[in-house]
Amino acid sequence: MRSRFSRSGFTLTELLVAVALFTVMVGGLAAFYGMVFSNQYRRFADLTVANGATMVRRAFDSAMGSATFIQDPSAGAATDYLTVWSNLDGDGRTPLVAGAPVQFSHLCLDDAAQRIYIYKGSFPKPAFSCGDSPAAVARMPLAGGPGFRSAGLAFYRPEPDLVQMTCGINLTDRQGLEHPAEVQMQAVATANDQN
């Protein structure tokens, strides 16, 4: 027979050991998941910066690939923006192919040095500042934005039909780590009596 005072259950020592083991396991899982998420965030930041640099490179390739007239920078000069035209003669006024659209591409860095944009539109090009949204002009952000520490963009035109581009993008993550990317390229516009 069973004693009246006999109880089934856990002793205080057993409960303390179980709580200690549970605490160690939860702490280990929290550290593991923290490390995994931290590595994923770093990879995401690196990928974001690399994607921005790729977008700028592709926009530069596309603009220069169809360019028949380079408006800015002038030959021998450097600027932080590029303006090129397709289907425009070297005089900057006459279409190469009558009846075909004359279009511009304008790559620029905003005044805060945070975002890089490309604008596309038709002749004549309206006056606007980088970051504005002018009517009848398509604007697309290429790189930068919230979280980006800085962006840099420079164009140099050493020869009449050659443009060199340098683009640097830098993102600082929540842990203070920097994620930089840089692109250096050059491209030749269709030779057409450039100024």
Short mmCIF file of C-alpha atoms in Angstrom, two decimals:
data_model
loop_
_atom_site.label_atom_id
_atom_site.label_comp_id
_atom_site.label_asym_id
_atom_site.label_seq_id
_atom_site.Cartn_x
_atom_site.Cartn_y
_atom_site.Cartn_z
CA MET A 1 0.00 0.00 0.00
CA ARG A 2 0.95 3.47 -0.58
CA SER A 3 1.75 5.85 2.17
CA ARG A 4 -0.57 8.72 2.67
CA PHE A 5 2.27 11.20 2.74
CA SER A 6 4.01 10.06 -0.45
CA ARG A 7 3.83 12.64 -3.29
CA SER A 8 4.67 12.34 -6.93
CA GLY A 9 6.37 15.34 -8.56
CA PHE A 10 9.69 17.10 -8.88
CA THR A 11 12.05 18.16 -6.18
CA LEU A 12 13.29 21.72 -5.98
CA THR A 13 16.74 20.61 -7.17
CA GLU A 14 15.26 18.93 -10.25
CA LEU A 15 13.26 22.06 -11.12
CA LEU A 16 16.34 24.29 -10.74
CA VAL A 17 18.38 22.00 -13.02
CA ALA A 18 15.59 21.97 -15.62
CA VAL A 19 15.28 25.78 -15.54
CA ALA A 20 19.07 26.15 -15.85
CA LEU A 21 19.19 23.80 -18.85
CA PHE A 22 16.28 25.58 -20.49
CA THR A 23 17.98 28.97 -19.95
CA VAL A 24 21.23 27.73 -21.50
CA MET A 25 19.38 26.31 -24.51
CA VAL A 26 17.35 29.49 -25.10
CA GLY A 27 20.47 31.65 -24.71
CA GLY A 28 22.35 29.49 -27.23
CA LEU A 29 19.48 29.66 -29.72
CA ALA A 30 19.20 33.44 -29.30
CA ALA A 31 22.95 33.86 -29.94
CA PHE A 32 22.77 31.56 -32.97
CA TYR A 33 19.80 33.37 -34.51
CA GLY A 34 21.38 36.75 -33.73
CA MET A 35 24.50 35.70 -35.62
CA VAL A 36 22.47 34.36 -38.56
CA PHE A 37 20.36 37.53 -38.84
CA SER A 38 23.43 39.75 -38.48
CA ASN A 39 25.18 37.91 -41.32
CA GLN A 40 22.03 38.09 -43.45
CA TYR A 41 21.77 41.84 -42.85
CA ARG A 42 25.42 42.31 -43.88
CA ARG A 43 24.83 40.29 -47.03
CA PHE A 44 21.69 42.30 -47.76
CA ALA A 45 23.61 45.60 -47.31
CA ASP A 46 26.42 44.36 -49.59
CA LEU A 47 23.87 43.26 -52.18
CA THR A 48 22.00 46.58 -52.00
CA VAL A 49 25.18 48.54 -52.65
CA ALA A 50 26.29 46.19 -55.44
CA ASN A 51 22.85 46.41 -57.10
CA GLY A 52 23.00 50.22 -56.99
CA ALA A 53 26.43 50.21 -58.62
CA THR A 54 25.17 47.80 -61.29
CA MET A 55 22.15 50.02 -62.01
CA VAL A 56 24.42 53.06 -62.48
CA ARG A 57 26.75 51.07 -64.76
CA ARG A 58 23.85 49.84 -66.89
CA ALA A 59 22.31 53.31 -67.16
CA PHE A 60 25.68 54.74 -68.25
CA ASP A 61 26.12 51.94 -70.82
CA SER A 62 22.60 52.47 -72.17
CA ALA A 63 22.92 56.26 -72.38
CA MET A 64 26.32 56.16 -74.07
CA GLY A 65 25.32 53.26 -76.31
CA SER A 66 22.66 55.35 -78.02
CA ALA A 67 24.38 58.75 -77.74
CA THR A 68 25.09 60.71 -80.89
CA PHE A 69 25.73 64.04 -79.15
CA ILE A 70 27.37 64.67 -75.75
CA GLN A 71 26.11 67.90 -74.24
CA ASP A 72 27.76 67.66 -70.79
CA PRO A 73 30.53 67.51 -69.78
CA SER A 74 32.30 69.65 -72.37
CA ALA A 75 35.43 68.22 -74.00
CA GLY A 76 38.30 68.38 -71.52
CA ALA A 77 35.99 69.10 -68.57
CA ALA A 78 34.65 67.15 -65.58
CA THR A 79 31.18 67.40 -63.98
CA ASP A 80 28.96 65.43 -61.59
CA TYR A 81 26.32 64.94 -64.30
CA LEU A 82 26.15 63.58 -67.83
CA THR A 83 23.77 64.74 -70.56
CA VAL A 84 23.76 62.87 -73.87
CA TRP A 85 21.36 62.89 -76.80
CA SER A 86 20.30 60.22 -79.27
CA ASN A 87 19.47 61.15 -82.86
CA LEU A 88 20.98 64.62 -82.50
CA ASP A 89 23.68 65.94 -84.80
CA GLY A 90 26.97 67.39 -83.54
CA ASP A 91 25.53 70.91 -83.78
CA GLY A 92 23.14 70.06 -80.90
CA ARG A 93 20.08 71.26 -82.85
CA THR A 94 19.47 69.08 -85.90
CA PRO A 95 18.04 65.55 -85.85
CA LEU A 96 20.17 62.95 -87.63
CA VAL A 97 17.08 61.13 -88.90
CA ALA A 98 14.20 63.44 -89.74
CA GLY A 99 10.96 62.37 -88.09
CA ALA A 100 12.69 60.10 -85.53
CA PRO A 101 12.53 61.17 -81.87
CA VAL A 102 15.41 63.16 -80.39
CA GLN A 103 15.83 62.07 -76.77
CA PHE A 104 18.17 62.89 -73.90
CA SER A 105 19.56 60.85 -71.03
CA HIS A 106 20.77 62.74 -67.96
CA LEU A 107 22.62 60.98 -65.11
CA CYS A 108 23.17 63.04 -61.96
CA LEU A 109 23.80 63.09 -58.21
CA ASP A 110 21.39 65.05 -56.00
CA ASP A 111 22.56 68.02 -53.92
CA ALA A 112 22.66 65.97 -50.71
CA ALA A 113 25.04 63.47 -52.37
CA GLN A 114 22.65 60.68 -51.36
CA ARG A 115 20.90 59.54 -54.55
CA ILE A 116 21.84 58.97 -58.16
CA TYR A 117 19.14 59.42 -60.82
CA ILE A 118 18.69 59.01 -64.54
CA TYR A 119 16.29 61.24 -66.44
CA LYS A 120 15.01 60.56 -69.96
CA GLY A 121 13.01 62.91 -72.12
CA SER A 122 12.52 64.52 -75.49
CA PHE A 123 13.90 67.61 -77.20
CA PRO A 124 14.08 70.30 -75.91
CA LYS A 125 15.42 69.42 -72.45
CA PRO A 126 13.69 71.41 -69.69
CA ALA A 127 15.73 73.00 -66.90
CA PHE A 128 15.62 71.03 -63.65
CA SER A 129 17.78 70.13 -60.66
CA CYS A 130 18.77 66.58 -59.87
CA GLY A 131 16.07 65.05 -57.68
CA ASP A 132 13.26 67.16 -59.17
CA SER A 133 10.35 65.55 -61.02
CA PRO A 134 9.87 67.72 -64.12
CA ALA A 135 6.76 67.25 -66.25
CA ALA A 136 7.11 65.05 -69.36
CA VAL A 137 10.47 63.69 -68.18
CA ALA A 138 10.93 60.17 -66.83
CA ARG A 139 12.95 60.05 -63.60
CA MET A 140 14.34 56.84 -62.13
CA PRO A 141 16.44 56.53 -58.96
CA LEU A 142 19.42 54.25 -59.56
CA ALA A 143 21.22 54.13 -56.23
CA GLY A 144 21.17 55.66 -52.78
CA GLY A 145 18.42 56.59 -50.42
CA PRO A 146 17.71 55.90 -46.76
CA GLY A 147 20.67 54.33 -44.98
CA PHE A 148 23.18 55.39 -47.60
CA ARG A 149 25.96 57.47 -46.14
CA SER A 150 27.17 58.92 -49.39
CA ALA A 151 27.26 58.55 -53.10
CA GLY A 152 29.68 60.08 -55.57
CA LEU A 153 29.43 60.54 -59.29
CA ALA A 154 31.93 62.12 -61.66
CA PHE A 155 32.16 62.30 -65.43
CA TYR A 156 35.25 63.35 -67.37
CA ARG A 157 35.47 63.88 -71.10
CA PRO A 158 39.14 63.65 -72.17
CA GLU A 159 38.29 63.44 -75.88
CA PRO A 160 35.34 64.74 -77.90
CA ASP A 161 33.53 61.38 -78.11
CA LEU A 162 34.88 59.63 -74.97
CA VAL A 163 33.37 59.89 -71.47
CA GLN A 164 34.84 58.35 -68.32
CA MET A 165 32.63 57.73 -65.29
CA THR A 166 33.53 57.11 -61.66
CA CYS A 167 30.75 56.20 -59.23
CA GLY A 168 31.15 55.43 -55.54
CA ILE A 169 28.37 54.34 -53.20
CA ASN A 170 28.67 53.80 -49.46
CA LEU A 171 26.08 52.39 -47.04
CA THR A 172 26.64 52.28 -43.28
CA ASP A 173 24.68 49.53 -41.53
CA ARG A 174 23.15 49.50 -38.03
CA GLN A 175 26.35 48.11 -36.56
CA GLY A 176 28.43 50.94 -38.03
CA LEU A 177 30.03 48.78 -40.71
CA GLU A 178 30.56 50.36 -44.11
CA HIS A 179 29.56 48.66 -47.35
CA PRO A 180 31.22 50.46 -50.27
CA ALA A 181 31.03 49.85 -54.01
CA GLU A 182 32.81 51.65 -56.83
CA VAL A 183 32.39 51.59 -60.59
CA GLN A 184 34.83 53.04 -63.10
CA MET A 185 33.94 52.93 -66.78
CA GLN A 186 34.43 54.67 -70.04
CA ALA A 187 32.38 54.68 -73.20
CA VAL A 188 32.49 56.20 -76.64
CA ALA A 189 29.52 57.95 -78.21
CA THR A 190 28.77 57.49 -81.88
CA ALA A 191 31.30 59.79 -83.53
CA ASN A 192 29.39 62.70 -85.00
CA ASP A 193 31.44 65.89 -84.91
CA GLN A 194 31.22 66.29 -81.13
CA ASN A 195 31.88 69.73 -79.71
#
